CSV table of C-alpha atoms in Angstrom, one decimal:
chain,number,residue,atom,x,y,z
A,1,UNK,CA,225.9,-19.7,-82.6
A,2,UNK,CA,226.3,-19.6,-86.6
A,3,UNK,CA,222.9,-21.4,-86.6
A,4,UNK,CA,221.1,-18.9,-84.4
A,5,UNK,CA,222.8,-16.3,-86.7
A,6,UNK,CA,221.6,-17.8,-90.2
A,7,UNK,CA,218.1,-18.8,-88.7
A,8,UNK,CA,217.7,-14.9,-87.4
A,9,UNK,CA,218.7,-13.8,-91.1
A,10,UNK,CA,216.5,-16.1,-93.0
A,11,UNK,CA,213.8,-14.7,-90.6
A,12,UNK,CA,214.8,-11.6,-91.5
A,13,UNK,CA,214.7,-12.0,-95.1
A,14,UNK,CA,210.9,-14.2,-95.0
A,15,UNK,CA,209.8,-11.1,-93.5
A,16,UNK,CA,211.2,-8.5,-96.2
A,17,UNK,CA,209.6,-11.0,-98.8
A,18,UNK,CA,206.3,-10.7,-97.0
A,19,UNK,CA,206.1,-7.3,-97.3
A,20,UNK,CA,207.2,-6.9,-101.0
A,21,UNK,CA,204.5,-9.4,-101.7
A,22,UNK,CA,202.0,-7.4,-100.1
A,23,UNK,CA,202.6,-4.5,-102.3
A,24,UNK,CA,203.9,-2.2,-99.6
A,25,UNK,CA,207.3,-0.6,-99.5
A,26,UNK,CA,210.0,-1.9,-97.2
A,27,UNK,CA,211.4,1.9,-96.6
A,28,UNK,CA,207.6,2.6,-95.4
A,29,UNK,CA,206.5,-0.2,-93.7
A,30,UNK,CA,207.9,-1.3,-90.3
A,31,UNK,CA,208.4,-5.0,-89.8
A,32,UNK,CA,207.8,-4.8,-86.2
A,33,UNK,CA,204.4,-2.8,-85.0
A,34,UNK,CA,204.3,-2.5,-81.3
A,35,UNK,CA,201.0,-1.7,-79.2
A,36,UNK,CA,202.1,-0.2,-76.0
A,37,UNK,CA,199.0,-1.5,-73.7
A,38,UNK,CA,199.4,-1.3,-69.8
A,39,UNK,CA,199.5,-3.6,-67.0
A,40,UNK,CA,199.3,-7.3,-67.2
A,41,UNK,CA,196.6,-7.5,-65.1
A,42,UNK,CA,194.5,-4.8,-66.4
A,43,UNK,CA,191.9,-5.2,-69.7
A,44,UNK,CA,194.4,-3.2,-72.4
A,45,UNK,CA,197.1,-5.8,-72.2
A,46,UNK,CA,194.9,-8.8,-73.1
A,47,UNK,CA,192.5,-6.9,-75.9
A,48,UNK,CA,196.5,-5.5,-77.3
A,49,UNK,CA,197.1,-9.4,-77.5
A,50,UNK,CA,194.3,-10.3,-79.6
A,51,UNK,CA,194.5,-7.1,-81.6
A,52,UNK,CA,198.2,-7.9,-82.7
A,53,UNK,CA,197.6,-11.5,-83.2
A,54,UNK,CA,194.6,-10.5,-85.4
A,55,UNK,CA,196.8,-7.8,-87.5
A,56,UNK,CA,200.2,-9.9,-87.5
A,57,UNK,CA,200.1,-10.9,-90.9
A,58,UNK,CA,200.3,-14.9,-90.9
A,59,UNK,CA,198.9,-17.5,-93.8
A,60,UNK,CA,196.1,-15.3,-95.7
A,61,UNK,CA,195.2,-13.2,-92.1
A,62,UNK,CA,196.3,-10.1,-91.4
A,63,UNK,CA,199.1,-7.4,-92.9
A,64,UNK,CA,201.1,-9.2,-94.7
A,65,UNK,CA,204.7,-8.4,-93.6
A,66,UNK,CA,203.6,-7.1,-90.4
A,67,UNK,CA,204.9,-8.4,-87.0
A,68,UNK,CA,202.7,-6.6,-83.8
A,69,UNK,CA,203.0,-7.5,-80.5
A,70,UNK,CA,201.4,-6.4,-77.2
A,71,UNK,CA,203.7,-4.8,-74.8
A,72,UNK,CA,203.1,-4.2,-71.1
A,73,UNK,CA,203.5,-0.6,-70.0
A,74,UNK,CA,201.8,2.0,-67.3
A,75,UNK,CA,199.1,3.1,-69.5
A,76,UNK,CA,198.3,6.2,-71.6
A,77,UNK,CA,200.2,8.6,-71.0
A,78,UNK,CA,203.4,6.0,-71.1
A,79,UNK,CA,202.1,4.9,-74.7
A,80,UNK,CA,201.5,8.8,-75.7
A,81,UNK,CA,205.3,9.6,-74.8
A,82,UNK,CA,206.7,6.2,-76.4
A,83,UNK,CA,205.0,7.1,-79.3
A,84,UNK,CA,206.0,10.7,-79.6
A,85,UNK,CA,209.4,9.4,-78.6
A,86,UNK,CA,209.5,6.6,-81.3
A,87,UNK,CA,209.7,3.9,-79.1
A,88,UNK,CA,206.3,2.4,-79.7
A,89,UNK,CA,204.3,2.4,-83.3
A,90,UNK,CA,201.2,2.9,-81.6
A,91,UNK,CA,199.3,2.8,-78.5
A,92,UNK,CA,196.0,2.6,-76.2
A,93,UNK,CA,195.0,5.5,-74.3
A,94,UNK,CA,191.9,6.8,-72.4
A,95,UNK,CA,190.0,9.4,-74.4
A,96,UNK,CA,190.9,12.0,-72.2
A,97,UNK,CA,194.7,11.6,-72.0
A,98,UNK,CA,194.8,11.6,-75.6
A,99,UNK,CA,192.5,15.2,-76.2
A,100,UNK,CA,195.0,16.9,-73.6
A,101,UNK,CA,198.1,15.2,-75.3
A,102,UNK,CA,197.0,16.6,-78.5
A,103,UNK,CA,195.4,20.0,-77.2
A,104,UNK,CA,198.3,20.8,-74.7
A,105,UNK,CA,196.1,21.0,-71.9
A,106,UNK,CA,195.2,19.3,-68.6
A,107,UNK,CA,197.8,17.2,-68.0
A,108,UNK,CA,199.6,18.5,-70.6
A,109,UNK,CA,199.3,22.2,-69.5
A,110,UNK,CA,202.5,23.9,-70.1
A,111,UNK,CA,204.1,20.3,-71.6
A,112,UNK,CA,203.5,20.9,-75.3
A,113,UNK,CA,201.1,19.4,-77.4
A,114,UNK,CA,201.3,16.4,-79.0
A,115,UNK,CA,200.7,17.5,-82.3
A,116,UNK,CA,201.0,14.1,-84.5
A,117,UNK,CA,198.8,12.3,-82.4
A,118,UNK,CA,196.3,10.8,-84.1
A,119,UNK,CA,193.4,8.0,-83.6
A,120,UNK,CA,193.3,4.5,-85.4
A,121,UNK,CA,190.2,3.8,-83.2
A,122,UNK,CA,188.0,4.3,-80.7
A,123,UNK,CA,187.8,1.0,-79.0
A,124,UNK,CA,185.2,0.7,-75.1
A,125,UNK,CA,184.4,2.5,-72.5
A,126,UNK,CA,186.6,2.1,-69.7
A,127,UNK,CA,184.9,2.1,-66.3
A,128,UNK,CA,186.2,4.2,-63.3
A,129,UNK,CA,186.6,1.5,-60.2
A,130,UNK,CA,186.7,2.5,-56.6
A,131,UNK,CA,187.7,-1.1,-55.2
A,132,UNK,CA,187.1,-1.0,-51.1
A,133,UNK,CA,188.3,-3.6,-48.9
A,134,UNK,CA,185.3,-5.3,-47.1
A,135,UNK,CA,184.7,-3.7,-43.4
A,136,UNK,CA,186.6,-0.7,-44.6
A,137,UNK,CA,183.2,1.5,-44.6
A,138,UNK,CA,183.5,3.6,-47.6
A,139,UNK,CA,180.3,4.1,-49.4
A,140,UNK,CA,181.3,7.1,-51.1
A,141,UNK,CA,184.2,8.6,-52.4
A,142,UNK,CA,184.1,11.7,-49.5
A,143,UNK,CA,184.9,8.4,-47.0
A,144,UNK,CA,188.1,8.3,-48.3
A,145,UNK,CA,189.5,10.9,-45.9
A,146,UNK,CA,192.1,9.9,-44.2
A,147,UNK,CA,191.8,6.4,-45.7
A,148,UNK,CA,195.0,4.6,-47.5
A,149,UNK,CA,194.1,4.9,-50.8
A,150,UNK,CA,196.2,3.8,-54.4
A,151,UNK,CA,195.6,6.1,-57.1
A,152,UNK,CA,198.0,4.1,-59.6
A,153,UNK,CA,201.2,4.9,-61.0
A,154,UNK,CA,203.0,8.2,-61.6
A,155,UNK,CA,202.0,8.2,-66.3
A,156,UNK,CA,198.7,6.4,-66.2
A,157,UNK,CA,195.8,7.9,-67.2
A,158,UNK,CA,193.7,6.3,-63.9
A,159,UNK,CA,195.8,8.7,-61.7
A,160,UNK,CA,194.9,11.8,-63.7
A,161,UNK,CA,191.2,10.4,-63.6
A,162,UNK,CA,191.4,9.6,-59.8
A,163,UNK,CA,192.7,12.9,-59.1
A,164,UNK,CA,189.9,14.4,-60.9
A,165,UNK,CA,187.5,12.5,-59.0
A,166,UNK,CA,189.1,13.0,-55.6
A,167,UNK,CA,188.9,17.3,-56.4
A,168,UNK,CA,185.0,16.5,-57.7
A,169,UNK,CA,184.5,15.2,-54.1
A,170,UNK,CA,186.7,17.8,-52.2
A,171,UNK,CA,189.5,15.9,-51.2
A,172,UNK,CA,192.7,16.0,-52.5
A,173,UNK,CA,195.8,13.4,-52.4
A,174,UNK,CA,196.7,15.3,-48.8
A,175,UNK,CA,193.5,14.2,-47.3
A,176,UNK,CA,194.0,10.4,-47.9
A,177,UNK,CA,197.3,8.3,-47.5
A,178,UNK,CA,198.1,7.9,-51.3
A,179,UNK,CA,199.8,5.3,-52.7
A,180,UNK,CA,200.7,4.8,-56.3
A,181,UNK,CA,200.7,1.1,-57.2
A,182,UNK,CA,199.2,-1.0,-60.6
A,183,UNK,CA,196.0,-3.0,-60.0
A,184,UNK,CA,197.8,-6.2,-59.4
A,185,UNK,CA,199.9,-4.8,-56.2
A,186,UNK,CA,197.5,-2.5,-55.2
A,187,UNK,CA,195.1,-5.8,-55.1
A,188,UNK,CA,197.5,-7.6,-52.9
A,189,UNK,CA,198.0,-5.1,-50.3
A,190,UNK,CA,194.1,-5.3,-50.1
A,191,UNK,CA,193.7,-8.5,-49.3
A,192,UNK,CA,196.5,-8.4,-46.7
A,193,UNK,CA,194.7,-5.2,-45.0
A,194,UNK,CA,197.2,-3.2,-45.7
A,195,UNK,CA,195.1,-1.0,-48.3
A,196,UNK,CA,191.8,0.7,-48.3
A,197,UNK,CA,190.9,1.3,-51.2
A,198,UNK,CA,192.3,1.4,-54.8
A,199,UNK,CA,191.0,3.3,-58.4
A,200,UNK,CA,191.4,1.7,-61.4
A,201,UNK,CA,190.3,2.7,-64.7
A,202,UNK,CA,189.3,0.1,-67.8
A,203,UNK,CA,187.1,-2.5,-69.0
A,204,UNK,CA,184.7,-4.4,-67.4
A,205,UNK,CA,185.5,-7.3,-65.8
A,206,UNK,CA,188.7,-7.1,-65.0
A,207,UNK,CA,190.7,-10.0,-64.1
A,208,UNK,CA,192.5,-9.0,-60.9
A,209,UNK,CA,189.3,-7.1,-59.2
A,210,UNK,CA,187.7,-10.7,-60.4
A,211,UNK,CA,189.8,-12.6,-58.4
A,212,UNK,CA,189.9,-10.3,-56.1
A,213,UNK,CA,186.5,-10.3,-55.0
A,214,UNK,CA,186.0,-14.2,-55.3
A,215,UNK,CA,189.4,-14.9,-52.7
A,216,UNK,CA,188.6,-11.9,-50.1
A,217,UNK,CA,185.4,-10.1,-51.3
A,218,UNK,CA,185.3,-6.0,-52.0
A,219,UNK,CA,182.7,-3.3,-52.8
A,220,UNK,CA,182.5,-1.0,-55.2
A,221,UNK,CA,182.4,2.9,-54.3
A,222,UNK,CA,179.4,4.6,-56.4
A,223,UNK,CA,180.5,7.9,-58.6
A,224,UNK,CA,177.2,9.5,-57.7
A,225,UNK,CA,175.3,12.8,-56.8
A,226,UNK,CA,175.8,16.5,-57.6
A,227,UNK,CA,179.5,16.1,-57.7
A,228,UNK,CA,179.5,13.2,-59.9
A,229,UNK,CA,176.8,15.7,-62.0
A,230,UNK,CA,179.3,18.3,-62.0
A,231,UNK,CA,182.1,16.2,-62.7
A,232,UNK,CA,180.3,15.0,-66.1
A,233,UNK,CA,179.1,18.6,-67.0
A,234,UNK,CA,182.6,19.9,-66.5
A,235,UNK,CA,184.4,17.1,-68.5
A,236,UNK,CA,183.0,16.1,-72.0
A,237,UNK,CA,185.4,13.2,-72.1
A,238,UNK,CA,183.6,11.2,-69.1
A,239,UNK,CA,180.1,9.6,-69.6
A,240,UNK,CA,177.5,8.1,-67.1
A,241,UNK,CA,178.3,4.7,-66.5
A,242,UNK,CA,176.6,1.3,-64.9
A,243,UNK,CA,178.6,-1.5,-63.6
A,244,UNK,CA,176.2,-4.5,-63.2
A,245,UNK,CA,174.9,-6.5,-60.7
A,246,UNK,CA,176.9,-10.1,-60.5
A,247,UNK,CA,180.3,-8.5,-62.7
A,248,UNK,CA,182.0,-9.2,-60.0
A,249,UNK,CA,181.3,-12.4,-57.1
A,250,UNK,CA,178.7,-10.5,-54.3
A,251,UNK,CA,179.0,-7.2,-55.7
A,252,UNK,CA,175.4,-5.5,-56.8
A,253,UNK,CA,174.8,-3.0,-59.5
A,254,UNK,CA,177.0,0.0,-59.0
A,255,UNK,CA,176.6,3.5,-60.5
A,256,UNK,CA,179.7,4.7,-61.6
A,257,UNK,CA,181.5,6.9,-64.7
A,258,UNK,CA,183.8,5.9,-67.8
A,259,UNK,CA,186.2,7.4,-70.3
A,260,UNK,CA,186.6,5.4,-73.5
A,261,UNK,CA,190.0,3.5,-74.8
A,262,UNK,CA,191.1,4.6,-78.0
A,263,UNK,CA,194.0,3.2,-80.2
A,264,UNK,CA,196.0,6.2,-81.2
A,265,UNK,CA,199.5,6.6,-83.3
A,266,UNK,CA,201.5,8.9,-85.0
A,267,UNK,CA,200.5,10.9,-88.0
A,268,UNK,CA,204.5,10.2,-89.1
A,269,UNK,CA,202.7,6.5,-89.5
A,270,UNK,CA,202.6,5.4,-93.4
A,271,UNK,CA,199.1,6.2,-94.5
A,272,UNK,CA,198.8,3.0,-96.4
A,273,UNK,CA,200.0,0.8,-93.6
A,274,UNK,CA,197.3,2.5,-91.4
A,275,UNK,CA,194.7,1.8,-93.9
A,276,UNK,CA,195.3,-2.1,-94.1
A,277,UNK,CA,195.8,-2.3,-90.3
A,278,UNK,CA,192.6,-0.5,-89.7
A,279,UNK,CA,190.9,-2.9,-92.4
A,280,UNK,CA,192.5,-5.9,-90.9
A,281,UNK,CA,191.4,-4.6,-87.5
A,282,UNK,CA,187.3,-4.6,-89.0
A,283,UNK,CA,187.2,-8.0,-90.9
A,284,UNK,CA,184.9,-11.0,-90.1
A,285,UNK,CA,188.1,-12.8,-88.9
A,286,UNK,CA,189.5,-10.3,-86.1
A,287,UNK,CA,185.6,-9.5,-85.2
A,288,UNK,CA,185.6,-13.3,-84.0
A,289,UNK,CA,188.7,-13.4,-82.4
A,290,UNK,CA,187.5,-9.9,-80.3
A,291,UNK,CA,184.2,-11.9,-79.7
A,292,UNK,CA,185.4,-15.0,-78.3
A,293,UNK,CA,188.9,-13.9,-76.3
A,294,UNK,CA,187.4,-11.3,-73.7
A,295,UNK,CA,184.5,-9.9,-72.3
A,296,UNK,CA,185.0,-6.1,-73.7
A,297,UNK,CA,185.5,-7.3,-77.0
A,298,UNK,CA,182.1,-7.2,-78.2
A,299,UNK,CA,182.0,-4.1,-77.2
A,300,UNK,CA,184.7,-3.4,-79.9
A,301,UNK,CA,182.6,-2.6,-82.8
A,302,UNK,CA,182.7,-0.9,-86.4
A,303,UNK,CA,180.0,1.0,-85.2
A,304,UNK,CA,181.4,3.1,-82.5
A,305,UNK,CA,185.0,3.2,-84.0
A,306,UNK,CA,185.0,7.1,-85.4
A,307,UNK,CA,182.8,7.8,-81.4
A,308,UNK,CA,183.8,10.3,-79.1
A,309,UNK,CA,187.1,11.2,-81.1
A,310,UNK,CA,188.8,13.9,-79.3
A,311,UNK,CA,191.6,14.2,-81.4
A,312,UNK,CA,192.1,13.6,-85.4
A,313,UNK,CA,192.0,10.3,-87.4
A,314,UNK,CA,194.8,9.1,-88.8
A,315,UNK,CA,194.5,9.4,-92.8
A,316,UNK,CA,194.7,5.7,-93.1
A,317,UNK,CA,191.8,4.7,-90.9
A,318,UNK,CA,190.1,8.0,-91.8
A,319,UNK,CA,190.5,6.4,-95.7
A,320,UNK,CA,189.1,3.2,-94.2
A,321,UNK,CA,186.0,4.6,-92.3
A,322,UNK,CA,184.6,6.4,-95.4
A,323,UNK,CA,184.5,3.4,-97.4
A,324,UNK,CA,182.8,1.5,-94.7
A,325,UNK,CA,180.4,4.2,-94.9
A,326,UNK,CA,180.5,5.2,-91.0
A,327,UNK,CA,182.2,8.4,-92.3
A,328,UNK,CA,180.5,11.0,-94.2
């Protein structure tokens, strides 16, 4: 026990040397910097994991100092609350979660806003699915009445989105039997017939709808027509989307729509900390790691970092993106 108790303070202390090395203050600088992601089987978990690896300051990579870590959670608006809370450094959320957060509005309407939000990055679109079961004869998102249906769970951002399409459509969580599970059981209870149909919003692919489709085979609902045109004309925050052909086994192009994930945190963050995290986050070393570790991370570029913002940049990144020169 003594042991366990000297090796946890010599940690301790190789930590605290790190970060006076690296120039920034201990009283500013958190040794710990935790990315609230979502759901193990969804795309944020996995692309949190190579993001914290990339910024955990090790050898000459990263923050030096700096400990992040990926942790599981049920999505945006989880992350935004844990971070307005304190209980998380940072966070990804969709794009729209994070404007009503900020704005007070949506699903945020009579909540507060969430003033000290503020975005590190902008990071992919995220794709709204509409997984059907095979033989369950929904080609379009009116089928689903009187269907069993999961929208996901109560303080994610795919329910908000899900609701939003169900309303675009006419139908409303009376008109199907809802059920609020995460991908991974929502996945199961399609296979074993005991589901219809299931949303699910992020990247493309995504490992549970993979496997998914190669053990028991699906479809994919299309988000098309003049509500799907409505639906984009009422809601900046949602783009035109393709899902295609082959992503996942037997399943052909599919027309669909996306929000985009964002890394947000608070504005209580230290500026300077930001800065080298969102430096860290845009080297040649982290741009390999995103390449090589999962699909969507190419789509992670420098490029499209300050797209689509919504909501303010954190001073640190903001400090960042105008020396890059993607900033005016």
């Amino acid at each position: 026990m003594k042991f366990f108790k000297n090796f946890r303070f010599v940690a301790a202390m190789l930590i605290v040397g790190a970060a006076v090395g690296s120039g920034l203050a201990i009283a500013q600088t958190p040794a710990f910097f935790r990315i609230g992601t979502g759901g193990t089987a969804g795309t944020y978990y996995p692309i949190g994991g190579l993001i914290a690896n990339a910024i955990s300051g090790s050898g000459d990579k990263g923050v030096s100092g700096l400990v992040a870590t990926a942790v599981s959670s049920n999505g945006s608006v989880a992350n935004i609350n844990a971070i307005q809370g304190g209980a998380l450094e940072s966070g990804f959320s969709q794009s729209d979660v994070a404007y009503w957060a900020h704005s007070g509005t949506g699903l945020y309407e009579g909540k507060g806003k969430v003033e000290d939000l503020r975005l590190i990055a902008t990071l992919y679109p995220e794709t709204i699915h509409l997984v059907a079961r095979k033989g369950a004869e929904i080609k379009s998102v009116a089928d689903l009445k009187g269907k069993r249906v999961s929208l996901d769970e109560p303080g994610s951002g795919t329910i908000v989105d899900a609701r939003i399409v169900l309303g675009a459509y006419g139908l409303t969580e009376k008109d199907i039997k809802a059920e609020y599970l995460k991908p991974g059981p929502a996945g199961d209870r399609l296979r074993d017939g005991a589901l219809d149909a299931y949303f699910f919003v992020g990247g493309y692919p995504t490992g549970a709808i993979s496997e998914l489709a190669t053990s028991s085979g699906i479809s994919l609902v299309p988000l098309t027509g003049p509500e799907a045109d409505k639906l984009l004309a009422d809601n900046s925050f949602f783009a035109k989307d393709t899902v295609p052909a082959g992503t996942y086994k037997d399943v052909g192009e599919t027309p669909t729509i996306s929000v985009a994930a964002q890394w947000v945190t608070s504005a209580k963050q230290p500026d300077d900390l930001v800065y080298n995290i969102t430096k860290v986050m845009w080297n040649d070393a982290t741009r390999a790691a995103l390449d090589a570790g999962h699909a969507k991370g190419k789509l992670i570029t420098l490029k499209n970092a300050t797209t689509g913002l919504g909501i303010p940049l954190h001073p640190g990144a903001e400090r960042f993106y105008k020396e890059a020169g993607v900033l005016k």
